[in-house]
CSV table of C-alpha atoms and ligand atoms in Angstrom, one decimal:
chain,number,residue,atom,x,y,z
A,249,UNK,CA,180.2,103.1,66.9
A,250,UNK,CA,178.8,104.8,70.0
A,251,UNK,CA,177.6,102.4,72.7
A,252,UNK,CA,176.4,103.3,76.1
A,253,UNK,CA,177.1,100.3,78.3
A,254,UNK,CA,177.0,102.0,81.7
A,255,UNK,CA,173.3,101.5,82.5
A,256,UNK,CA,174.0,100.5,86.1
A,257,UNK,CA,175.3,104.1,86.6
A,258,UNK,CA,172.3,105.7,85.0
A,259,UNK,CA,170.0,105.2,82.1
A,260,UNK,CA,168.7,107.3,79.3
A,261,UNK,CA,165.2,108.7,80.0
A,262,UNK,CA,162.5,106.9,78.0
A,263,UNK,CA,160.3,109.0,75.6
A,264,UNK,CA,157.3,108.0,77.8
A,265,UNK,CA,159.0,109.3,80.9
A,266,UNK,CA,159.9,112.7,79.2
A,267,UNK,CA,156.5,113.1,77.7
A,268,UNK,CA,154.8,112.3,81.1
A,269,UNK,CA,156.9,115.0,82.8
A,270,UNK,CA,156.5,117.9,80.5
A,271,UNK,CA,152.9,119.0,81.4
A,272,UNK,CA,153.9,119.2,85.0
A,273,UNK,CA,156.8,121.6,84.2
A,274,UNK,CA,154.8,123.7,81.7
A,275,UNK,CA,151.1,124.1,82.7
A,276,UNK,CA,150.3,121.7,85.6
A,277,UNK,CA,153.0,123.2,87.9
A,278,UNK,CA,150.8,123.5,91.0
A,279,UNK,CA,151.8,122.7,94.5
A,280,UNK,CA,149.9,119.6,95.6
A,281,UNK,CA,149.3,121.2,99.0
A,282,UNK,CA,147.5,124.1,97.4
A,283,UNK,CA,143.7,124.1,97.6
A,284,UNK,CA,143.0,125.6,94.2
A,285,UNK,CA,142.4,123.6,91.0
A,286,UNK,CA,146.0,123.8,89.7
A,287,UNK,CA,147.3,122.5,93.0
A,288,UNK,CA,144.7,119.8,93.3
A,289,UNK,CA,145.4,118.5,89.8
A,290,UNK,CA,149.0,118.2,90.8
A,291,UNK,CA,147.9,116.3,93.9
A,292,UNK,CA,145.8,113.9,91.7
A,293,UNK,CA,148.7,113.3,89.4
A,294,UNK,CA,151.0,112.5,92.4
A,295,UNK,CA,148.5,110.0,93.8
A,296,UNK,CA,147.9,108.4,90.4
A,297,UNK,CA,151.6,107.9,90.1
A,298,UNK,CA,151.7,106.4,93.6
A,299,UNK,CA,149.0,103.9,92.7
A,300,UNK,CA,150.7,103.0,89.4
A,301,UNK,CA,154.0,102.3,91.2
A,302,UNK,CA,152.2,100.3,94.0
A,303,UNK,CA,150.5,98.1,91.4
A,304,UNK,CA,153.9,97.3,89.8
A,305,UNK,CA,155.5,96.1,93.0
A,306,UNK,CA,152.3,94.6,94.5
A,307,UNK,CA,151.6,96.8,97.5
A,308,UNK,CA,149.0,99.5,98.4
A,309,UNK,CA,149.6,103.2,97.4
A,310,UNK,CA,149.8,104.2,101.1
A,311,UNK,CA,152.9,102.0,101.4
A,312,UNK,CA,154.8,104.1,98.8
A,313,UNK,CA,156.8,107.1,100.0
A,314,UNK,CA,158.5,109.4,97.4
A,315,UNK,CA,162.1,110.3,98.0
A,316,UNK,CA,165.0,112.0,96.1
A,317,UNK,CA,166.4,108.6,95.0
A,318,UNK,CA,168.0,105.4,96.0
A,319,UNK,CA,170.4,106.9,98.5
A,320,UNK,CA,167.7,108.7,100.4
A,321,UNK,CA,165.5,105.6,100.3
A,322,UNK,CA,168.3,103.5,101.8
A,323,UNK,CA,169.1,106.1,104.5
A,324,UNK,CA,165.4,106.4,105.3
A,325,UNK,CA,164.8,102.7,105.6
A,326,UNK,CA,167.8,102.0,107.7
A,327,UNK,CA,167.2,104.9,110.0
A,328,UNK,CA,163.6,103.9,110.4
A,329,UNK,CA,164.5,100.4,111.6
A,330,UNK,CA,167.4,101.7,113.7
A,331,UNK,CA,165.3,104.2,115.6
A,332,UNK,CA,162.6,101.5,116.3
A,333,UNK,CA,165.4,99.3,117.4
A,334,UNK,CA,166.9,101.9,119.7
A,335,UNK,CA,163.6,102.5,121.3
A,336,UNK,CA,163.2,98.7,121.9
A,337,UNK,CA,166.8,98.2,123.1
A,338,UNK,CA,167.6,96.3,120.0
A,339,UNK,CA,170.9,97.6,118.6
A,340,UNK,CA,172.1,94.9,116.2
A,341,UNK,CA,171.9,95.1,112.4
A,342,UNK,CA,172.7,92.4,109.9
A,343,UNK,CA,173.9,93.3,106.4
A,344,UNK,CA,176.6,92.2,103.9
A,345,UNK,CA,179.9,93.3,102.5
A,346,UNK,CA,178.8,94.1,99.0
A,347,UNK,CA,176.1,96.6,99.7
A,348,UNK,CA,176.0,100.0,98.0
A,349,UNK,CA,177.7,102.9,99.8
A,350,UNK,CA,174.3,104.4,100.6
A,351,UNK,CA,173.8,101.4,102.9
A,352,UNK,CA,177.3,100.9,104.1
A,353,UNK,CA,177.9,104.5,105.1
A,354,UNK,CA,174.6,104.7,106.9
A,355,UNK,CA,175.5,101.6,108.9
A,356,UNK,CA,178.9,103.1,109.6
A,357,UNK,CA,177.2,106.2,111.1
A,358,UNK,CA,175.0,103.9,113.2
A,359,UNK,CA,178.0,102.0,114.4
A,360,UNK,CA,179.5,105.2,115.8
A,361,UNK,CA,176.2,105.7,117.6
A,362,UNK,CA,176.5,102.4,119.4
A,363,UNK,CA,174.9,99.9,117.0
A,364,UNK,CA,176.6,96.6,116.4
A,365,UNK,CA,176.8,95.8,112.7
A,366,UNK,CA,177.4,92.3,111.3
A,367,UNK,CA,178.5,92.4,107.7
A,368,UNK,CA,178.1,89.0,106.2
A,369,UNK,CA,180.6,87.7,103.7
A,370,UNK,CA,179.6,86.6,100.2
A,371,UNK,CA,180.7,83.5,98.3
A,372,UNK,CA,183.2,83.7,95.4
A,373,UNK,CA,180.0,83.9,93.2
A,374,UNK,CA,179.0,87.2,94.9
A,375,UNK,CA,175.9,85.8,96.6
A,376,UNK,CA,174.9,86.0,100.3
A,377,UNK,CA,174.2,82.6,101.8
A,378,UNK,CA,170.7,82.8,103.4
A,379,UNK,CA,171.7,80.3,106.1
A,380,UNK,CA,174.4,82.8,107.1
A,381,UNK,CA,171.7,85.4,107.6
A,382,UNK,CA,169.7,82.9,109.7
A,383,UNK,CA,172.8,82.3,111.9
A,384,UNK,CA,173.5,86.0,112.3
A,385,UNK,CA,170.1,87.1,113.5
A,386,UNK,CA,169.8,87.6,117.3
A,387,UNK,CA,167.2,88.5,119.7
A,388,UNK,CA,168.4,92.1,119.6
A,389,UNK,CA,168.6,92.4,115.8
A,390,UNK,CA,166.4,95.3,114.7
A,391,UNK,CA,167.2,95.1,110.9
A,392,UNK,CA,168.5,92.9,108.2
A,393,UNK,CA,169.4,94.8,105.0
A,394,UNK,CA,170.5,92.8,101.9
A,395,UNK,CA,170.4,94.2,98.4
A,396,UNK,CA,168.2,92.6,95.8
A,397,UNK,CA,170.8,92.8,93.0
A,398,UNK,CA,174.3,94.1,93.2
A,399,UNK,CA,175.2,97.2,91.2
A,400,UNK,CA,178.8,96.2,90.3
A,401,UNK,CA,178.7,92.5,89.6
A,402,UNK,CA,174.9,92.1,89.0
A,403,UNK,CA,174.4,89.2,91.3
A,404,UNK,CA,170.8,88.6,92.4
A,405,UNK,CA,170.5,87.7,96.0
A,406,UNK,CA,168.2,85.1,97.5
A,407,UNK,CA,165.9,87.8,98.9
A,408,UNK,CA,162.8,85.6,99.1
A,409,UNK,CA,164.6,83.1,101.4
A,410,UNK,CA,166.1,86.0,103.5
A,411,UNK,CA,162.8,87.7,103.7
A,412,UNK,CA,161.1,84.5,104.9
A,413,UNK,CA,163.8,83.9,107.5
A,414,UNK,CA,163.5,87.5,108.8
A,415,UNK,CA,159.7,87.3,108.9
A,416,UNK,CA,159.9,84.1,111.0
A,417,UNK,CA,162.3,85.8,113.4
A,418,UNK,CA,160.3,89.0,113.6
A,419,UNK,CA,163.2,91.1,112.2
A,420,UNK,CA,162.6,94.0,109.8
A,421,UNK,CA,163.9,93.2,106.3
A,422,UNK,CA,165.0,96.0,104.0
A,423,UNK,CA,166.3,95.4,100.5
A,424,UNK,CA,168.0,97.9,98.2
A,425,UNK,CA,166.3,97.0,95.0
A,426,UNK,CA,167.6,100.0,93.0
A,427,UNK,CA,169.2,97.7,90.3
A,428,UNK,CA,166.3,95.3,90.3
A,429,UNK,CA,163.1,97.4,90.0
A,430,UNK,CA,162.2,97.8,86.3
A,431,UNK,CA,164.6,95.1,85.2
A,432,UNK,CA,163.6,91.9,86.9
A,433,UNK,CA,160.3,91.0,88.5
A,434,UNK,CA,160.0,92.6,92.0
A,435,UNK,CA,157.1,91.7,94.2
A,436,UNK,CA,157.3,93.0,97.8
A,437,UNK,CA,154.9,90.3,99.0
A,438,UNK,CA,156.9,87.5,97.4
A,439,UNK,CA,160.2,88.7,98.6
A,440,UNK,CA,158.9,89.4,102.1
A,441,UNK,CA,160.4,92.8,102.3
A,442,UNK,CA,159.3,95.3,105.0
A,443,UNK,CA,161.0,98.1,103.2
A,444,UNK,CA,162.4,98.3,99.6
A,445,UNK,CA,164.3,101.1,97.9
A,446,UNK,CA,164.1,102.1,94.2
A,447,UNK,CA,165.5,105.0,92.1
A,448,UNK,CA,163.9,106.3,88.9
A,449,UNK,CA,167.1,107.1,87.0
A,450,UNK,CA,168.0,103.4,87.0
A,451,UNK,CA,164.9,102.5,85.0
A,452,UNK,CA,164.8,105.3,82.4
A,453,UNK,CA,163.2,107.9,84.7
A,454,UNK,CA,164.7,111.2,85.8
A,455,UNK,CA,167.5,111.6,88.3
A,456,UNK,CA,166.8,112.9,91.8
A,457,UNK,CA,163.6,111.0,92.4
A,458,UNK,CA,162.9,107.5,93.9
A,459,UNK,CA,160.6,105.7,96.3
A,460,UNK,CA,160.7,103.7,99.4
A,461,UNK,CA,158.1,100.9,100.0
A,462,UNK,CA,157.3,100.7,103.7
A,463,UNK,CA,155.0,98.0,104.8
A,464,UNK,CA,151.8,99.0,106.6
A,465,UNK,CA,152.4,99.2,110.4
A,466,UNK,CA,155.9,100.7,110.1
A,467,UNK,CA,156.1,104.5,110.3
A,468,UNK,CA,159.0,106.0,108.3
A,469,UNK,CA,161.4,108.1,110.4
A,470,UNK,CA,161.3,111.8,109.5
A,471,UNK,CA,164.8,112.6,108.1
A,472,UNK,CA,163.7,116.0,106.8
A,473,UNK,CA,161.7,118.3,109.1
A,474,UNK,CA,159.2,120.7,107.7
A,475,UNK,CA,155.7,120.4,106.2
A,476,UNK,CA,153.5,117.4,106.5
A,477,UNK,CA,154.0,116.0,103.0
A,478,UNK,CA,154.3,112.2,102.5
A,479,UNK,CA,151.9,111.6,105.4
A,480,UNK,CA,154.1,113.6,107.7
A,481,UNK,CA,157.1,111.4,107.1
A,482,UNK,CA,159.1,113.5,104.6
A,483,UNK,CA,158.8,117.2,104.4
A,484,UNK,CA,159.3,119.3,101.3
A,485,UNK,CA,157.2,120.1,98.2
A,486,UNK,CA,156.8,117.0,96.2
A,487,UNK,CA,158.8,116.6,92.9
A,488,UNK,CA,155.5,116.2,91.0
A,489,UNK,CA,157.0,116.1,87.5
A,490,UNK,CA,159.7,113.7,88.6
A,491,UNK,CA,157.3,111.4,90.3
A,492,UNK,CA,154.8,111.4,87.4
A,493,UNK,CA,157.7,110.7,85.1
A,494,UNK,CA,159.1,107.9,87.3
A,495,UNK,CA,155.7,106.2,87.3
A,496,UNK,CA,155.5,106.4,83.5
A,497,UNK,CA,159.1,104.9,83.2
A,498,UNK,CA,158.3,102.1,85.6
A,499,UNK,CA,155.0,101.2,83.9
A,500,UNK,CA,156.8,101.0,80.6
A,501,UNK,CA,159.7,99.0,81.9
A,502,UNK,CA,157.3,96.6,83.6
A,503,UNK,CA,155.3,96.1,80.4
A,504,UNK,CA,158.4,95.1,78.4
A,505,UNK,CA,160.4,93.4,81.2
A,506,UNK,CA,159.9,89.8,80.1
A,507,UNK,CA,161.0,90.3,76.5
A,508,UNK,CA,163.8,92.7,77.3
A,509,UNK,CA,165.1,90.4,80.0
A,510,UNK,CA,165.1,87.4,77.7
A,511,UNK,CA,166.8,89.2,74.8
A,512,UNK,CA,169.4,90.9,77.1
A,513,UNK,CA,170.3,87.6,78.7
A,514,UNK,CA,171.2,86.2,75.3
A,515,UNK,CA,173.3,89.3,74.5
A,516,UNK,CA,174.9,89.2,78.0
A,517,UNK,CA,175.9,85.6,77.6
A,518,UNK,CA,177.4,86.4,74.1
A,519,UNK,CA,179.4,89.2,75.6
A,520,UNK,CA,180.6,86.9,78.5
A,521,UNK,CA,181.6,84.2,76.0
A,522,UNK,CA,183.5,86.7,73.9
A,523,UNK,CA,185.4,88.3,76.8
A,524,UNK,CA,186.2,85.0,78.3
A,525,UNK,CA,188.3,84.2,75.2
A,526,UNK,CA,190.8,87.0,76.3
A,527,UNK,CA,193.6,85.2,78.1
A,528,UNK,CA,193.9,85.6,81.9
A,529,UNK,CA,190.5,87.1,82.3
A,530,UNK,CA,187.6,86.1,84.6
A,531,UNK,CA,183.9,86.9,85.0
A,532,UNK,CA,183.1,88.4,88.3
A,533,UNK,CA,179.9,87.1,90.0
A,534,UNK,CA,177.7,84.2,89.4
A,535,UNK,CA,177.2,83.4,85.6
A,536,UNK,CA,173.5,82.6,86.0
A,537,UNK,CA,172.1,84.4,89.1
A,538,UNK,CA,172.9,87.8,87.7
A,539,UNK,CA,171.0,90.7,86.1
A,540,UNK,CA,170.3,90.3,82.4
A,541,UNK,CA,172.2,93.4,81.6
A,542,UNK,CA,175.4,93.0,83.7
A,543,UNK,CA,178.8,91.8,82.6
A,544,UNK,CA,181.8,92.4,84.9
A,545,UNK,CA,185.3,91.1,84.2
A,546,UNK,CA,188.8,91.2,85.6
A,547,UNK,CA,191.8,91.2,83.2
A,548,UNK,CA,195.1,90.4,84.8
A,549,UNK,CA,198.0,92.8,84.3
A,550,UNK,CA,196.1,96.0,83.5
A,551,UNK,CA,194.5,99.0,85.1
A,552,UNK,CA,190.7,99.2,84.7
A,553,UNK,CA,190.8,103.0,84.5
A,554,UNK,CA,193.1,103.0,81.5
A,555,UNK,CA,191.0,100.3,79.9
A,556,UNK,CA,187.8,102.3,80.2
A,557,UNK,CA,189.4,105.5,79.0
A,558,UNK,CA,190.7,103.8,75.8
A,559,UNK,CA,187.3,102.1,75.4
A,560,UNK,CA,185.7,105.5,75.6
A,561,UNK,CA,188.0,106.6,72.7
A,562,UNK,CA,186.6,103.7,70.7
A,563,UNK,CA,183.0,104.9,71.5
A,564,UNK,CA,182.2,102.4,74.3
A,565,UNK,CA,181.0,103.9,77.6
A,566,UNK,CA,181.9,101.5,80.4
A,567,UNK,CA,182.9,101.6,84.0
A,568,UNK,CA,185.5,100.0,86.2
A,569,UNK,CA,183.2,99.5,89.1
A,570,UNK,CA,180.6,101.6,90.6
A,571,UNK,CA,180.3,105.3,89.7
A,572,UNK,CA,180.7,106.1,93.4
A,573,UNK,CA,184.2,104.6,93.7
A,574,UNK,CA,185.6,105.8,90.3
A,575,UNK,CA,188.1,108.5,90.9
A,576,UNK,CA,189.3,106.8,94.1
A,577,UNK,CA,192.3,104.5,94.1
A,578,UNK,CA,190.8,101.9,96.3
A,579,UNK,CA,189.8,98.8,94.5
A,580,UNK,CA,186.1,97.9,94.7
A,581,UNK,CA,184.9,96.6,98.0
A,582,UNK,CA,182.7,94.2,96.1
A,583,UNK,CA,185.5,92.6,94.1
A,584,UNK,CA,187.6,92.3,97.3
A,585,UNK,CA,184.6,90.6,99.0
A,586,UNK,CA,184.4,88.0,96.3
A,587,UNK,CA,188.1,87.2,96.8
A,588,UNK,CA,189.8,89.1,94.1
A,589,UNK,CA,193.2,90.3,95.3
A,590,UNK,CA,194.1,94.0,94.9
A,591,UNK,CA,196.1,93.7,91.7
A,592,UNK,CA,193.4,91.7,89.9
A,593,UNK,CA,190.5,93.9,91.3
A,594,UNK,CA,192.2,96.9,89.8
A,595,UNK,CA,191.8,95.4,86.3
A,596,UNK,CA,188.1,95.3,86.3
A,597,UNK,CA,185.5,96.3,83.7
A,598,UNK,CA,181.8,96.6,84.1
A,599,UNK,CA,179.6,96.7,81.1
A,600,UNK,CA,175.9,97.2,81.7
A,601,UNK,CA,173.7,96.9,78.6
A,602,UNK,CA,170.7,99.0,77.7
A,603,UNK,CA,167.5,97.5,76.2
A,604,UNK,CA,168.6,98.9,72.8
A,605,UNK,CA,171.7,96.7,72.6
A,606,UNK,CA,172.2,94.4,69.7
A,607,UNK,CA,174.5,91.7,68.5
A,608,UNK,CA,176.6,94.0,66.3
A,609,UNK,CA,177.2,96.2,69.4
A,610,UNK,CA,178.2,93.2,71.5
A,611,UNK,CA,180.7,92.0,68.9
A,612,UNK,CA,182.1,95.5,68.6
A,613,UNK,CA,182.6,95.7,72.4
A,614,UNK,CA,184.3,92.3,72.4
A,615,UNK,CA,186.7,93.3,69.6
A,616,UNK,CA,187.5,96.7,71.1
A,617,UNK,CA,188.1,95.2,74.6
A,618,UNK,CA,190.4,92.5,73.3
A,619,UNK,CA,192.4,95.1,71.4
A,620,UNK,CA,192.7,97.5,74.3
A,621,UNK,CA,193.6,94.8,76.8
A,622,UNK,CA,196.3,93.5,74.6
A,623,UNK,CA,197.6,97.0,73.9
A,624,UNK,CA,197.7,97.9,77.6
A,625,UNK,CA,199.5,94.6,78.4
A,626,UNK,CA,202.1,95.5,75.8
A,627,UNK,CA,203.6,98.1,78.1
A,628,UNK,CA,202.4,96.9,81.6
A,629,UNK,CA,205.3,96.1,83.9
A,630,UNK,CA,203.0,93.8,85.9
A,631,UNK,CA,202.2,91.9,82.7
A,632,UNK,CA,205.9,91.7,81.8
A,633,UNK,CA,206.7,90.2,85.3
A,634,UNK,CA,203.8,87.7,84.9
A,635,UNK,CA,205.0,86.6,81.5
A,636,UNK,CA,208.6,86.3,82.8
A,637,UNK,CA,207.5,84.1,85.7
A,638,UNK,CA,208.5,86.7,88.3
A,639,UNK,CA,204.9,86.8,89.4
A,640,UNK,CA,202.3,84.1,89.4
A,641,UNK,CA,199.2,84.4,87.2
A,642,UNK,CA,196.1,84.3,89.3
A,643,UNK,CA,193.5,84.2,86.6
B,243,LIG,C1,172.4,103.8,92.1
B,243,LIG,C2,172.2,103.0,93.3
B,243,LIG,C3,171.9,103.7,94.5
B,243,LIG,C4,171.8,105.2,94.7
B,243,LIG,O1,170.7,105.7,94.0
B,243,LIG,P1,170.6,107.2,93.7
B,243,LIG,O2,169.3,107.4,93.1
B,243,LIG,O3,171.7,107.5,92.7
B,243,LIG,O4,170.8,107.9,95.0
B,243,LIG,C5,171.7,102.9,95.6
B,243,LIG,N1,171.8,101.5,95.5
B,243,LIG,C6,172.1,100.9,94.4
B,243,LIG,C7,172.2,99.4,94.4
B,243,LIG,C8,172.3,101.6,93.2
B,243,LIG,O5,172.7,101.0,92.1
């Protein structure tokens, strides 16, 4: 069996997204800034895509800015709020410990520039407490950035409450919704976001293209100097084919979101139940307030990296954390933040289902994982110590 269960890292492009893209590579390749017909047709396609995307997340087309993806959108949003803050003498930012590196590294850069950063903890369930946000906001807070849904453990944050709190206090609220858009309902009015990041390749669009919603009245900071594209806020010839394709992917995801979400939730819970039967294992993140596609487990006494390499041999593509931390020996900052100790955090497995998953695949994954975990424990010195009582089981 061949099962791709790493959809939080990236997704397969949908047929609709590929088909939408091709004309803009082949015949409609004009530059939207050109005044001739070919250019103007590209411009029209770009603006139609903007309107389609705006409709899905409930904003106006002028509030959508195209970017190169989730990382750029996060950088753009944070730098926009920070520069406004700097001008107003407000140099405090509130965020949390389980953000994506695109957010955390940008905040680290700002810290070096003199900003004060408060990173809120999360509960053992991987959820930020909205009342912690309320307590952390100060008169000099220029930004609160809390992700919509976590990319490793899938937990969905109380963004509507956080958005309402920020609005009341007059603090800009940004949310990294890269894992949410196209998968669960996202409405920028309902969640009270002033800025929201999304990335096409996480919802069956192409890589290297995304968008940032910026509420009317906030002018995005120019990170890239040059021409006056994107209303003077982001220079560079637009990725017309990518943008058109992203809009097609998003429209399709939105049209099937409800049924896909319901079906995936059943499959997710079947997978959670099956993996829970493996001794000394534990689900990471809240069992209910999580994305329909996300399953993340820790298995005591093994290395997540070996687990996923052996699963790959059995045809299952999984991950041990985020794609960005794989290859490094540090355990996931998200798992540490929910209280997993280093040893346990190292034995993690993330399975993120695609819309094409079915029961047979789920059962195959459960069987394969149980087999590989037991095989690895067979020659794990840590497992031997645990069984001999030289070390205490944690899970
Ligand atoms: C993937 C991801 C990003 C980065 O998006 P890119 O388009 O790959 O730059 C940012 N935040 C979250 C939560 C993600 O899952």
